[in-house]
mmCIF file of N, CA and C in Angstrom:
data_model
loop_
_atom_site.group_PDB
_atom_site.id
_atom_site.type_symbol
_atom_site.label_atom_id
_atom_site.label_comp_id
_atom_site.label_asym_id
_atom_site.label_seq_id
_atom_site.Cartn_x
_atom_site.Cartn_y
_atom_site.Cartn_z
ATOM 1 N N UNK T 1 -9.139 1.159 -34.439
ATOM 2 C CA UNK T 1 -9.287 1.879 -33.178
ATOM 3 C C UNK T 1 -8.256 1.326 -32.185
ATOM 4 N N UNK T 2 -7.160 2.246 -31.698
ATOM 5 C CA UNK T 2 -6.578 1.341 -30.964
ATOM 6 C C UNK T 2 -7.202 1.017 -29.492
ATOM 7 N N UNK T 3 -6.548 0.011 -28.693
ATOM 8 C CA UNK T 3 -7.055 -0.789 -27.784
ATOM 9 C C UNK T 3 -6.509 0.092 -26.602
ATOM 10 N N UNK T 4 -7.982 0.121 -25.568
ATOM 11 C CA UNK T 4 -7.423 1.236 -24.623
ATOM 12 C C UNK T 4 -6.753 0.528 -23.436
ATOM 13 N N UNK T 5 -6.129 1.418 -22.696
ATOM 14 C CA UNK T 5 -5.066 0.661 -22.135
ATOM 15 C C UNK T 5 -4.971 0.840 -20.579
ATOM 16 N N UNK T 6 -4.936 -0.691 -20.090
ATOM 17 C CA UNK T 6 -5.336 -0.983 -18.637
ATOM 18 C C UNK T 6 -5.079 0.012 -17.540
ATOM 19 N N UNK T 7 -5.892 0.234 -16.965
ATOM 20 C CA UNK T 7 -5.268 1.106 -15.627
ATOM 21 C C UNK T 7 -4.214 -0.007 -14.676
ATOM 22 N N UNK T 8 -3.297 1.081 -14.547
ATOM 23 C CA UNK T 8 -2.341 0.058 -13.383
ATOM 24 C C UNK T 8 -2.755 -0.168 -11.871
ATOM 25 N N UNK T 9 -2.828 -1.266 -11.181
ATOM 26 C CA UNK T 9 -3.319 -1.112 -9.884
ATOM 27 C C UNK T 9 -2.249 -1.517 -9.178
ATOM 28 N N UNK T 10 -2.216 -0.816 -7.688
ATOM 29 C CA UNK T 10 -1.121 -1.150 -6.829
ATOM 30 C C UNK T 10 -1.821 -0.946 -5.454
ATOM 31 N N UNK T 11 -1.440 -1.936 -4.508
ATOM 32 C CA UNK T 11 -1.473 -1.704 -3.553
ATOM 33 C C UNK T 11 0.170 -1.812 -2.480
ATOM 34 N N UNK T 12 -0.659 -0.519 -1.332
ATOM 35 C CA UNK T 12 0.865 -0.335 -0.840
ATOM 36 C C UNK T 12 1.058 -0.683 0.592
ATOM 37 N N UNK T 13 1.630 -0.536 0.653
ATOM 38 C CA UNK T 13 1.875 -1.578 1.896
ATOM 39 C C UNK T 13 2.132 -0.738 2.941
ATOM 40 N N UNK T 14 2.279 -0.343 4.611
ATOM 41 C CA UNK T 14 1.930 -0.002 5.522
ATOM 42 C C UNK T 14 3.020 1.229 5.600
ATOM 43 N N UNK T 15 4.024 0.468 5.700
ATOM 44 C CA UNK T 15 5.413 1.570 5.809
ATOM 45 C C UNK T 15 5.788 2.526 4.664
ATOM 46 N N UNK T 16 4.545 2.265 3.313
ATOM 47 C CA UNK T 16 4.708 3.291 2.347
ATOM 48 C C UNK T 16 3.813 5.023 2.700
ATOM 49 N N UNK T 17 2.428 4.225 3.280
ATOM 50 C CA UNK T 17 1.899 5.170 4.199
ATOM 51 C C UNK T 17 2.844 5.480 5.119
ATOM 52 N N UNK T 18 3.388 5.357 5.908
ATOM 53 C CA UNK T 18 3.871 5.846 7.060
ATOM 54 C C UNK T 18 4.765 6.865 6.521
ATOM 55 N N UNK T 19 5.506 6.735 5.306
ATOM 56 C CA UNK T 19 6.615 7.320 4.888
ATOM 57 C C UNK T 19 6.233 8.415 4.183
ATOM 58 N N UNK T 20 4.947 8.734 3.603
ATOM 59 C CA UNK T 20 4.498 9.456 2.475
ATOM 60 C C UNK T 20 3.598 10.405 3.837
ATOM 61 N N UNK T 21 3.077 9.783 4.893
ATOM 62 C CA UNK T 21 1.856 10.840 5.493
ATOM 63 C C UNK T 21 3.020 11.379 6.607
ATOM 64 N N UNK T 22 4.306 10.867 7.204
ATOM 65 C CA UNK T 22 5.032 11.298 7.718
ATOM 66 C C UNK T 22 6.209 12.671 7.009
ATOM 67 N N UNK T 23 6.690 12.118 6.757
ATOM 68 C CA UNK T 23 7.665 13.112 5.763
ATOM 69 C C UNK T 23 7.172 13.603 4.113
ATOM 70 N N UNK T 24 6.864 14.734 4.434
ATOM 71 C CA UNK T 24 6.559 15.228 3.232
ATOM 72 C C UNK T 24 8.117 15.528 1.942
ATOM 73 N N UNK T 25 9.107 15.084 2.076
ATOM 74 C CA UNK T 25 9.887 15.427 1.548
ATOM 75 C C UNK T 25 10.261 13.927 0.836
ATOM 76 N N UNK T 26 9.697 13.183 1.085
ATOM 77 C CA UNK T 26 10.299 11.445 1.759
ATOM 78 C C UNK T 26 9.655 10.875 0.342
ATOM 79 N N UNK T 27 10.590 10.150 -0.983
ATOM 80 C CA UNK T 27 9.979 9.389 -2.000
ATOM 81 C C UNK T 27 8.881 9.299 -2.125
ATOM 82 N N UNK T 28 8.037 8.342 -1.462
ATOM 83 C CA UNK T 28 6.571 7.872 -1.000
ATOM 84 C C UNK T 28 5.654 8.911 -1.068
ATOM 85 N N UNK T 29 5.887 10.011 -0.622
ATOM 86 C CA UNK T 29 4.973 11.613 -0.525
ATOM 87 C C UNK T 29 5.012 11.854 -2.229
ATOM 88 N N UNK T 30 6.386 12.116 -2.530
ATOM 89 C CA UNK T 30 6.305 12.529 -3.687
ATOM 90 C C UNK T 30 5.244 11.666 -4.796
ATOM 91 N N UNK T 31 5.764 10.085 -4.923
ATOM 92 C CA UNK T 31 5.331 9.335 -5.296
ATOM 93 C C UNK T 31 4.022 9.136 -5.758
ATOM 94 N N UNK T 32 3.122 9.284 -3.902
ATOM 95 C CA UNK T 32 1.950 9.562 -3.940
ATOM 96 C C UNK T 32 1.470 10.268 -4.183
ATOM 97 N N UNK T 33 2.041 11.272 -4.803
ATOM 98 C CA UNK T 33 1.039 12.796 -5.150
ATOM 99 C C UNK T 33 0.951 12.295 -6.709
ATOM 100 N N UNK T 34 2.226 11.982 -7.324
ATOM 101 C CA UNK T 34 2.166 11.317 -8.666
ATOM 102 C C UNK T 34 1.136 10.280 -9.454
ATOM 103 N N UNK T 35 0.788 9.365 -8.398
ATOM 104 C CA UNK T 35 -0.099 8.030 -8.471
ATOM 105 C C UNK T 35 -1.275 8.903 -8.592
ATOM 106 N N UNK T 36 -1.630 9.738 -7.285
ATOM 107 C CA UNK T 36 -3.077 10.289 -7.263
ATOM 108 C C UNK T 36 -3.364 10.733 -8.608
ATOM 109 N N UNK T 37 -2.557 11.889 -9.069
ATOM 110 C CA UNK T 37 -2.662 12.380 -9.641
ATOM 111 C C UNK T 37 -2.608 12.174 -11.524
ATOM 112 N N UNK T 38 -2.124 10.910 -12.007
ATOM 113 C CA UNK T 38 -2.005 10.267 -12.238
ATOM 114 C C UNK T 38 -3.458 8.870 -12.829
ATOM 115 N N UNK T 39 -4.238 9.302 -11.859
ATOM 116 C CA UNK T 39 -4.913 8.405 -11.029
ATOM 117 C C UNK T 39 -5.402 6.964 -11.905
ATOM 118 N N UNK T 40 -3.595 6.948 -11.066
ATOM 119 C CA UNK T 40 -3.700 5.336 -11.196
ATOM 120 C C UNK T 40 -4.300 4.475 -10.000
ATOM 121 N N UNK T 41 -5.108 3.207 -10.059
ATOM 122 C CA UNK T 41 -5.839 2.553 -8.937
ATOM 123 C C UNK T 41 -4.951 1.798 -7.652
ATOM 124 N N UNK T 42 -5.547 2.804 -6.851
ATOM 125 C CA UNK T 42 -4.682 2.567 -5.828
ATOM 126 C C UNK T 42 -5.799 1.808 -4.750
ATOM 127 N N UNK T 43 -5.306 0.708 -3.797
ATOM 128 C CA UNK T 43 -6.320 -0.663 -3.306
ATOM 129 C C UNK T 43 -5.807 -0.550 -1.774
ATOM 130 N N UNK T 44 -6.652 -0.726 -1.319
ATOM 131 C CA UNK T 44 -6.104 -0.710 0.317
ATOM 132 C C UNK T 44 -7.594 -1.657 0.923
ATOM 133 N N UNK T 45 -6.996 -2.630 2.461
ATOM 134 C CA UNK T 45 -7.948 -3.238 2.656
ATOM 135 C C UNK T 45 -8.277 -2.364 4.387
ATOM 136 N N UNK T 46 -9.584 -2.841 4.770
ATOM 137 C CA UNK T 46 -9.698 -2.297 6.432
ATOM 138 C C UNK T 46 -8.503 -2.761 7.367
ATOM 139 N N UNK T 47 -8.373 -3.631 7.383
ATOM 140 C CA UNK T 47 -7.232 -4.192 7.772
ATOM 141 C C UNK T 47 -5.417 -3.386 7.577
ATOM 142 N N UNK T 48 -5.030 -3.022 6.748
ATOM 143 C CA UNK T 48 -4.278 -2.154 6.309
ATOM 144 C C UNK T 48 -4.428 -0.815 6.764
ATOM 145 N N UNK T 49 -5.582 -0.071 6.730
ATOM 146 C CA UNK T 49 -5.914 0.908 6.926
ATOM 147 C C UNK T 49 -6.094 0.962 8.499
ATOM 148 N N UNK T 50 -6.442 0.015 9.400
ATOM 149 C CA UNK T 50 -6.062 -0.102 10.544
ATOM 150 C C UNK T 50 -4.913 0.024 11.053
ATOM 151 N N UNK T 51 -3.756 -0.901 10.724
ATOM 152 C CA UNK T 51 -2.475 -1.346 10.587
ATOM 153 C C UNK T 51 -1.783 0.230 10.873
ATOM 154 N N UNK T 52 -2.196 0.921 9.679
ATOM 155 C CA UNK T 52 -1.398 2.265 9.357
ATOM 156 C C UNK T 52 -1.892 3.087 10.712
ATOM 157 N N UNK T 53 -2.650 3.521 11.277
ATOM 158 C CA UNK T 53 -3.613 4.380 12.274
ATOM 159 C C UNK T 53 -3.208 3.872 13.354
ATOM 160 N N UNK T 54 -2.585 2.561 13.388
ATOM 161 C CA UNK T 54 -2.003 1.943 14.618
ATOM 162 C C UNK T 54 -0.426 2.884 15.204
ATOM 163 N N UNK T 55 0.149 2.293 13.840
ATOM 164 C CA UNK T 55 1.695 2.321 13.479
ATOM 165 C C UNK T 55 1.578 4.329 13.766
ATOM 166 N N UNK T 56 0.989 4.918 13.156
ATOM 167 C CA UNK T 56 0.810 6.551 12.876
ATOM 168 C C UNK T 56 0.645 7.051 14.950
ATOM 169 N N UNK T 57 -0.493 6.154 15.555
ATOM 170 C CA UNK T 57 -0.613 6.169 16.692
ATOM 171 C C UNK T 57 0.788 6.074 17.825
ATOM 172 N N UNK T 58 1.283 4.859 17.449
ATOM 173 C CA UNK T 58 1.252 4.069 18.370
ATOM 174 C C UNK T 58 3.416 4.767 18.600
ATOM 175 N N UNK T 59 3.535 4.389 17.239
ATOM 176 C CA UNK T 59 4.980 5.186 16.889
ATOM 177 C C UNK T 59 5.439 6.498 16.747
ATOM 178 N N UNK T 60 4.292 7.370 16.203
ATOM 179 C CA UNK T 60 4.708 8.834 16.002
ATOM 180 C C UNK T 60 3.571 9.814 17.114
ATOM 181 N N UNK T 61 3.073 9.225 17.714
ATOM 182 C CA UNK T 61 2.081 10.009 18.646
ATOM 183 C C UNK T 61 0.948 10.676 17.689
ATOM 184 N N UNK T 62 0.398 10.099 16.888
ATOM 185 C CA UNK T 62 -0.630 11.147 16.287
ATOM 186 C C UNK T 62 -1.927 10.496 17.350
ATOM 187 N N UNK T 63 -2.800 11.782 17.130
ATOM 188 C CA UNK T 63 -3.845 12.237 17.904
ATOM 189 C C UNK T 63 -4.943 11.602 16.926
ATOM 190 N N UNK T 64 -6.128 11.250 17.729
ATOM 191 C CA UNK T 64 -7.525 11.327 17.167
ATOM 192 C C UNK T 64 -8.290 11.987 15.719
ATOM 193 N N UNK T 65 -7.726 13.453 16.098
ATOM 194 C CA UNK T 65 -8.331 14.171 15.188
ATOM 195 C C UNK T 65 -7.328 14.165 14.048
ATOM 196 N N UNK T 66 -6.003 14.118 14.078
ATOM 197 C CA UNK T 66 -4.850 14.138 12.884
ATOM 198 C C UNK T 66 -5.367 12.500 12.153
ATOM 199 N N UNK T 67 -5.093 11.346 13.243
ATOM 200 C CA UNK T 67 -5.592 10.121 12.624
ATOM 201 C C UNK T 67 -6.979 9.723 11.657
ATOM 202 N N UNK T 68 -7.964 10.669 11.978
ATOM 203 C CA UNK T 68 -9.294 10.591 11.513
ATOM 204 C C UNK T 68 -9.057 11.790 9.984
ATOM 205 N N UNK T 69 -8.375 12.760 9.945
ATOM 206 C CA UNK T 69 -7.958 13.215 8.789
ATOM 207 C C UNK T 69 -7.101 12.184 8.054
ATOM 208 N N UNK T 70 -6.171 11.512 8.140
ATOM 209 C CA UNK T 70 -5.387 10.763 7.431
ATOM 210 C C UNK T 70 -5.902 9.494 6.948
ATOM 211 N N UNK T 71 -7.179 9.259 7.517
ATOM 212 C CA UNK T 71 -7.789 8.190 7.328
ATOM 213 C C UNK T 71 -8.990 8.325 6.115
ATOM 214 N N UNK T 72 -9.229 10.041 6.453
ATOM 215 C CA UNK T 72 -10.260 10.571 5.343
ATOM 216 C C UNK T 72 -9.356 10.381 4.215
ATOM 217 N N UNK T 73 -8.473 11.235 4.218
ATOM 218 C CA UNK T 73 -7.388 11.319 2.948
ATOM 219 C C UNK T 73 -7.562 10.117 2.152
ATOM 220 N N UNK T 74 -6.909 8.985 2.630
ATOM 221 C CA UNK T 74 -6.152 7.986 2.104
ATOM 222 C C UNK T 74 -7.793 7.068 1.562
ATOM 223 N N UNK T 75 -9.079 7.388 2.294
ATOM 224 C CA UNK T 75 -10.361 7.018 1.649
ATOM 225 C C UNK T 75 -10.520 7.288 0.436
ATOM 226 N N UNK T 76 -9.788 8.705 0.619
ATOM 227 C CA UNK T 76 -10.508 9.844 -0.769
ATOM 228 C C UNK T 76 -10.030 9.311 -1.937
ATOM 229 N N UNK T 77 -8.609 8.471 -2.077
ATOM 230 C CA UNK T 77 -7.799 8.350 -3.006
ATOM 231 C C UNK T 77 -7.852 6.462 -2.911
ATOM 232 N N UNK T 78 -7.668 5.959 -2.058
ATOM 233 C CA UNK T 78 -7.799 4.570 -2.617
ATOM 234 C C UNK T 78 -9.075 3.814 -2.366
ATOM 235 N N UNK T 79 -8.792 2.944 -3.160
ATOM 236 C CA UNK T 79 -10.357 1.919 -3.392
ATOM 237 C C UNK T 79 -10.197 1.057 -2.151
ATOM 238 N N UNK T 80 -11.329 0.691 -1.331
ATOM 239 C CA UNK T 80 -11.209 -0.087 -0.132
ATOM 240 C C UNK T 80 -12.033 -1.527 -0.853
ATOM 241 N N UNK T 81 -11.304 -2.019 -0.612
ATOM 242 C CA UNK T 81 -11.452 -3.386 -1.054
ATOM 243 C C UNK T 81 -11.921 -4.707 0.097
ATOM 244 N N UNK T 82 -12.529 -5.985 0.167
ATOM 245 C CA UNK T 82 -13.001 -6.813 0.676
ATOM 246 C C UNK T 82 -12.046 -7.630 0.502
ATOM 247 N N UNK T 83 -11.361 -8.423 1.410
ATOM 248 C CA UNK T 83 -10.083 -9.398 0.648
ATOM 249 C C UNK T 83 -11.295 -10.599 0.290
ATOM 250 N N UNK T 84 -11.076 -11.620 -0.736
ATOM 251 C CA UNK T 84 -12.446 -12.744 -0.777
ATOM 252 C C UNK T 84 -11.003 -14.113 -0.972
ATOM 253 N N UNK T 85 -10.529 -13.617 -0.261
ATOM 254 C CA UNK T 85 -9.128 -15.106 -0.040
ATOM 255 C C UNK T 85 -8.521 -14.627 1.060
ATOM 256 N N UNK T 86 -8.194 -15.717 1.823
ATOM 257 C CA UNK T 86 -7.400 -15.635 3.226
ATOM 258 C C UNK T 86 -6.113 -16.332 2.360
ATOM 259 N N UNK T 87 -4.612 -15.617 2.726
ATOM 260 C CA UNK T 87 -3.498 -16.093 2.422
ATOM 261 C C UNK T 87 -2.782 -16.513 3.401
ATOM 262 N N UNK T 88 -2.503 -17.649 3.683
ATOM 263 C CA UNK T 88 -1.180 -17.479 4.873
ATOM 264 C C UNK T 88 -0.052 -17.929 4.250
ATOM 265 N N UNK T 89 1.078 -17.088 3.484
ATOM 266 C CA UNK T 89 2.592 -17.544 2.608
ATOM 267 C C UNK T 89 3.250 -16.752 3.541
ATOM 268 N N UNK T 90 3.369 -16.157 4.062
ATOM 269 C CA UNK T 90 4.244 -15.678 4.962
ATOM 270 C C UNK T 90 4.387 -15.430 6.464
ATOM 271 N N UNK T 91 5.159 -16.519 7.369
ATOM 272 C CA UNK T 91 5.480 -17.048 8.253
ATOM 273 C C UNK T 91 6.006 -15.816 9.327
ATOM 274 N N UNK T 92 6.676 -15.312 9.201
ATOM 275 C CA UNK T 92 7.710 -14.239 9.469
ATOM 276 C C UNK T 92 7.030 -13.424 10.173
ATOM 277 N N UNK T 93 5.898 -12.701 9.708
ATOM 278 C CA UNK T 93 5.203 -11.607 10.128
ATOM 279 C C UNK T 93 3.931 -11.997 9.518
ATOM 280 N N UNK T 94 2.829 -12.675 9.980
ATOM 281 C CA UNK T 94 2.034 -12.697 9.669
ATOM 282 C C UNK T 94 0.955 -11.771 9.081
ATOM 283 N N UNK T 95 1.327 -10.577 9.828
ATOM 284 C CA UNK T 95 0.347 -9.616 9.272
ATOM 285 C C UNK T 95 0.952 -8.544 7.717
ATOM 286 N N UNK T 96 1.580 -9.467 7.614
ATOM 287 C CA UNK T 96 2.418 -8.676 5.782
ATOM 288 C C UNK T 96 1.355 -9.706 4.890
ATOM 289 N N UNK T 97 0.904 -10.852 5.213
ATOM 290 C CA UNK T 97 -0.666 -11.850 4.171
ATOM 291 C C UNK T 97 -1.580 -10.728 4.208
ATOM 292 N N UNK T 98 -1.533 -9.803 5.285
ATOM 293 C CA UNK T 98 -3.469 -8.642 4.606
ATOM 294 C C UNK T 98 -2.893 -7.644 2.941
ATOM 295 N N UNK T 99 -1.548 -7.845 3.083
ATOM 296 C CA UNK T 99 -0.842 -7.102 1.799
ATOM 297 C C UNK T 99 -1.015 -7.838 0.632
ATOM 298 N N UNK T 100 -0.523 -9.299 0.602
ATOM 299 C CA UNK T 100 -1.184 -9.925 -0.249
ATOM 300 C C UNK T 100 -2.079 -10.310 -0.393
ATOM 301 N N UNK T 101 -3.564 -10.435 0.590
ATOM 302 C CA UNK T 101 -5.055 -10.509 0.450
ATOM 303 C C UNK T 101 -5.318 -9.380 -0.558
ATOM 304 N N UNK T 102 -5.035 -8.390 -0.356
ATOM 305 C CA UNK T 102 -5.610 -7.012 -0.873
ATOM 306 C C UNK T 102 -5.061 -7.337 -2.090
ATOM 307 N N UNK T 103 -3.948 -7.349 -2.620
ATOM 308 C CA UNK T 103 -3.105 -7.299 -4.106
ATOM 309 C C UNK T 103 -3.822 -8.435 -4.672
ATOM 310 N N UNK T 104 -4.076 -9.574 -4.193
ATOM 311 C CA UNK T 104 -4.656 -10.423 -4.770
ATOM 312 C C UNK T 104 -6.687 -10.335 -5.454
ATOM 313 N N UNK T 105 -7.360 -10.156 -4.305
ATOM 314 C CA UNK T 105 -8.623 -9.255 -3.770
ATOM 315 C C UNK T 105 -8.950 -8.481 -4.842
ATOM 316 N N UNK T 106 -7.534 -7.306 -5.552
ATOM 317 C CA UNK T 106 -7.795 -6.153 -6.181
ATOM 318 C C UNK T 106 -7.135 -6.241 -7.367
ATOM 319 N N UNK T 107 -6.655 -7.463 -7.605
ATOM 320 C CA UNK T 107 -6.228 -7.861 -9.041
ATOM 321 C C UNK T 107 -4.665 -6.732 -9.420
ATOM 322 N N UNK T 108 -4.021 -6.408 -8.133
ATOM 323 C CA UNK T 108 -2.906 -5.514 -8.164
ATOM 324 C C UNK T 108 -1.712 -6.064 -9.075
ATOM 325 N N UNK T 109 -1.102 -4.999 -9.869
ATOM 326 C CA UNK T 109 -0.163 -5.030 -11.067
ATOM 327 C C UNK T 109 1.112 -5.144 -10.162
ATOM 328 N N UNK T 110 1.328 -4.829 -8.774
ATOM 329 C CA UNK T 110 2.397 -3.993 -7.922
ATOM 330 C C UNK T 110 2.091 -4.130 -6.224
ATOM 331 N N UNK T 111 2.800 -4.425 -5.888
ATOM 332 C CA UNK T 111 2.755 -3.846 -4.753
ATOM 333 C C UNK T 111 4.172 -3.242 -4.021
ATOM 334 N N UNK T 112 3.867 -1.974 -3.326
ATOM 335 C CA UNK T 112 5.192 -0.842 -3.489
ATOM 336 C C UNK T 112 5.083 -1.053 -1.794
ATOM 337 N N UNK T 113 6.699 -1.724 -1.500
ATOM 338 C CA UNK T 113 6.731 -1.556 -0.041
ATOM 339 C C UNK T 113 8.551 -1.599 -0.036
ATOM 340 N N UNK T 114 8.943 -1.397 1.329
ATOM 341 C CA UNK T 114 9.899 -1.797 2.081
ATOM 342 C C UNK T 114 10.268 -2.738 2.804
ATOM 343 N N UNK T 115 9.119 -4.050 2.839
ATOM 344 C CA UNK T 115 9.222 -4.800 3.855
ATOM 345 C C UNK T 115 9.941 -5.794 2.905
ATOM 346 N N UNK T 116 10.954 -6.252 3.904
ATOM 347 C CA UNK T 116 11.491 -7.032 3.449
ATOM 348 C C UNK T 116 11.226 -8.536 3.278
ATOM 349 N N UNK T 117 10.049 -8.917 4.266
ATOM 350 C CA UNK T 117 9.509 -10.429 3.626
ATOM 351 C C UNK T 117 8.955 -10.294 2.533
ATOM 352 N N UNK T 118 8.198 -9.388 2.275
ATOM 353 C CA UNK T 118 7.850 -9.052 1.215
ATOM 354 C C UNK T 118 8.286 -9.039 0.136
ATOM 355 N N UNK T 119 9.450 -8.527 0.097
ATOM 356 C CA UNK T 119 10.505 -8.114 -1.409
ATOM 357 C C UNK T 119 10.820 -9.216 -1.620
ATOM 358 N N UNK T 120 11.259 -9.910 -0.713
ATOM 359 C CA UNK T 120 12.487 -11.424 -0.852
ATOM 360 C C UNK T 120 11.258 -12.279 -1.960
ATOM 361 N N UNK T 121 9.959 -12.009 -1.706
ATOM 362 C CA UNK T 121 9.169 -12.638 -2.726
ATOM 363 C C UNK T 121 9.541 -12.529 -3.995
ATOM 364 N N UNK T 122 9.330 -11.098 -4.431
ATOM 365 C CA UNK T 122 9.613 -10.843 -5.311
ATOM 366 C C UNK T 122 8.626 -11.148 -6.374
ATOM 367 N N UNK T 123 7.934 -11.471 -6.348
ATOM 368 C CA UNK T 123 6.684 -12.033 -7.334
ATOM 369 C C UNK T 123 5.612 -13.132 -7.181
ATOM 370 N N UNK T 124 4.512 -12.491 -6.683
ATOM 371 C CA UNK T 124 3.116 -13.340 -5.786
ATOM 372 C C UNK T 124 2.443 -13.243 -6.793
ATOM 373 N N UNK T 125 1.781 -14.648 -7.341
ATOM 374 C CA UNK T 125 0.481 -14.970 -8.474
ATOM 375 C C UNK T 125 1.069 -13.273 -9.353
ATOM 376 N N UNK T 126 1.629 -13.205 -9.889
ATOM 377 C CA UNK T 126 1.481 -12.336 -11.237
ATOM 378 C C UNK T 126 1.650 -11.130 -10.814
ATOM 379 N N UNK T 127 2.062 -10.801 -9.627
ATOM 380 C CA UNK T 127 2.259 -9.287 -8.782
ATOM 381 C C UNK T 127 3.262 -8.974 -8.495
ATOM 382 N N UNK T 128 4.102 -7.920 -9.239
ATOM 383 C CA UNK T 128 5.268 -7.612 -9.045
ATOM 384 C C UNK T 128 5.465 -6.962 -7.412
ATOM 385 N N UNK T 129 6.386 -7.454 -6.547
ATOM 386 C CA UNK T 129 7.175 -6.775 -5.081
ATOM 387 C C UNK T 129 7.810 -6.242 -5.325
ATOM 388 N N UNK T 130 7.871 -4.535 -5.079
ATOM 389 C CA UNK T 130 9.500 -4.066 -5.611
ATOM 390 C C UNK T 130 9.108 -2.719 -4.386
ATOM 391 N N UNK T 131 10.376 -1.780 -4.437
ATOM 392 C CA UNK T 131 10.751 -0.582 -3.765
ATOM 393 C C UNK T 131 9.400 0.465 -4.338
ATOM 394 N N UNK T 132 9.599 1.302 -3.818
ATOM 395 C CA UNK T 132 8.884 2.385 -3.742
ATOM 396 C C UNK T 132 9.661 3.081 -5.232
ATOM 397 N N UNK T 133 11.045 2.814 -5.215
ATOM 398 C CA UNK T 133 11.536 3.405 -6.273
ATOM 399 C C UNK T 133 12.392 2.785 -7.349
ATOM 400 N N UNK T 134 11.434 1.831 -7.299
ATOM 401 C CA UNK T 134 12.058 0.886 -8.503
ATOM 402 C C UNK T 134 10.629 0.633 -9.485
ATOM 403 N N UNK T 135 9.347 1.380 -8.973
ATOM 404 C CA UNK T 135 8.326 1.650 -9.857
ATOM 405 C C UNK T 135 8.558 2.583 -11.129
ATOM 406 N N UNK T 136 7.958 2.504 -11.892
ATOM 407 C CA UNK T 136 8.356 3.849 -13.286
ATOM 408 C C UNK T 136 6.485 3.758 -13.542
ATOM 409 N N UNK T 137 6.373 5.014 -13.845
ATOM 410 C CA UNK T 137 5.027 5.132 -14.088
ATOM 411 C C UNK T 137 5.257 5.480 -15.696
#
C-alpha cells in the first residue's frame, strides 16, 4: 500500500496578503487561488491577521465592512492557529517573530513572503523562507 503523502503547510506572511487581497492580477492572488484550491494547509495566527486589517486599513483605506469581508475570507481558507512559543530571532522588525511563532506553532513546511529579514534567514528550525515565486507546488 503505498504511504500517503503529507499535506504541505505554509504560512504567509503579511505583505503576501496584502498583495493577493490587493491586486487581483498580482502572483500572490494567483498563487492563492492555487494553494486554496489545491488545499494545501494554509496557518495564520490572530496576530497576523490583525497585522494584515491594519496594513489593508491603515495603507490602502479599506473600510469596516470591506475589512470584515477579507477577514471572513482569509478565516474560510486558513487554519488559525495559537502560537505555544514566543520567538524573539529577529531584531530588525520585531513584529516579523508572530511569522515565525505561527510557522513554528503550525509545524509549517514554508513560509512565502517578501520581507526581507525574513528571507536573509533563509531557513528557521526546518522551515524553508523563500519568495512567493520560488514555491513549486
Amino acid at each position: 500500500m503505498p504511504e500517503e503523502k503529507e499535506s504541505i503547510r505554509i504560512t504567509l506572511d503579511t505583505n503576501f496578503y496584502i498583495s493577493a487581497f490587493n491586486w487581483t492580477s498580482s502572483y500572490c492572488h494567483k498563487l492563492l487561488i492555487k494553494l486554496i484550491q489545491q488545499e494545501v494547509s494554509i496557518f495564520i495566527t490572530n496576530q497576523i491577521l490583525d497585522e494584515v486589517m491594519e496594513v489593508l486599513e491603515r495603507d490602502f483605506n479599506y473600510h469596516n465592512e470591506e475589512l470584515n469581508e477579507i477577514k471572513e475570507t482569509i478565516i474560510s481558507f486558513a487554519n488559525l492557529v495559537e502560537p505555544n512559543e514566543t520567538i524573539y530571532y529577529i531584531n530588525e522588525d520585531k513584529d516579523d517573530n508572530a511569522i515565525l511563532e505561527c510557522a513554528v506553532s503550525s509545524n509549517s513546511n514554508y513560509i512565502l513572503t517578501y520581507d526581507l529579514h525574513l528571507l536573509k534567514i533563509k531557513k528557521f528550525r526546518n522551515i524553508e523562507i523563500i519568495k512567493p515565486e520560488e514555491f513549486k507546488l
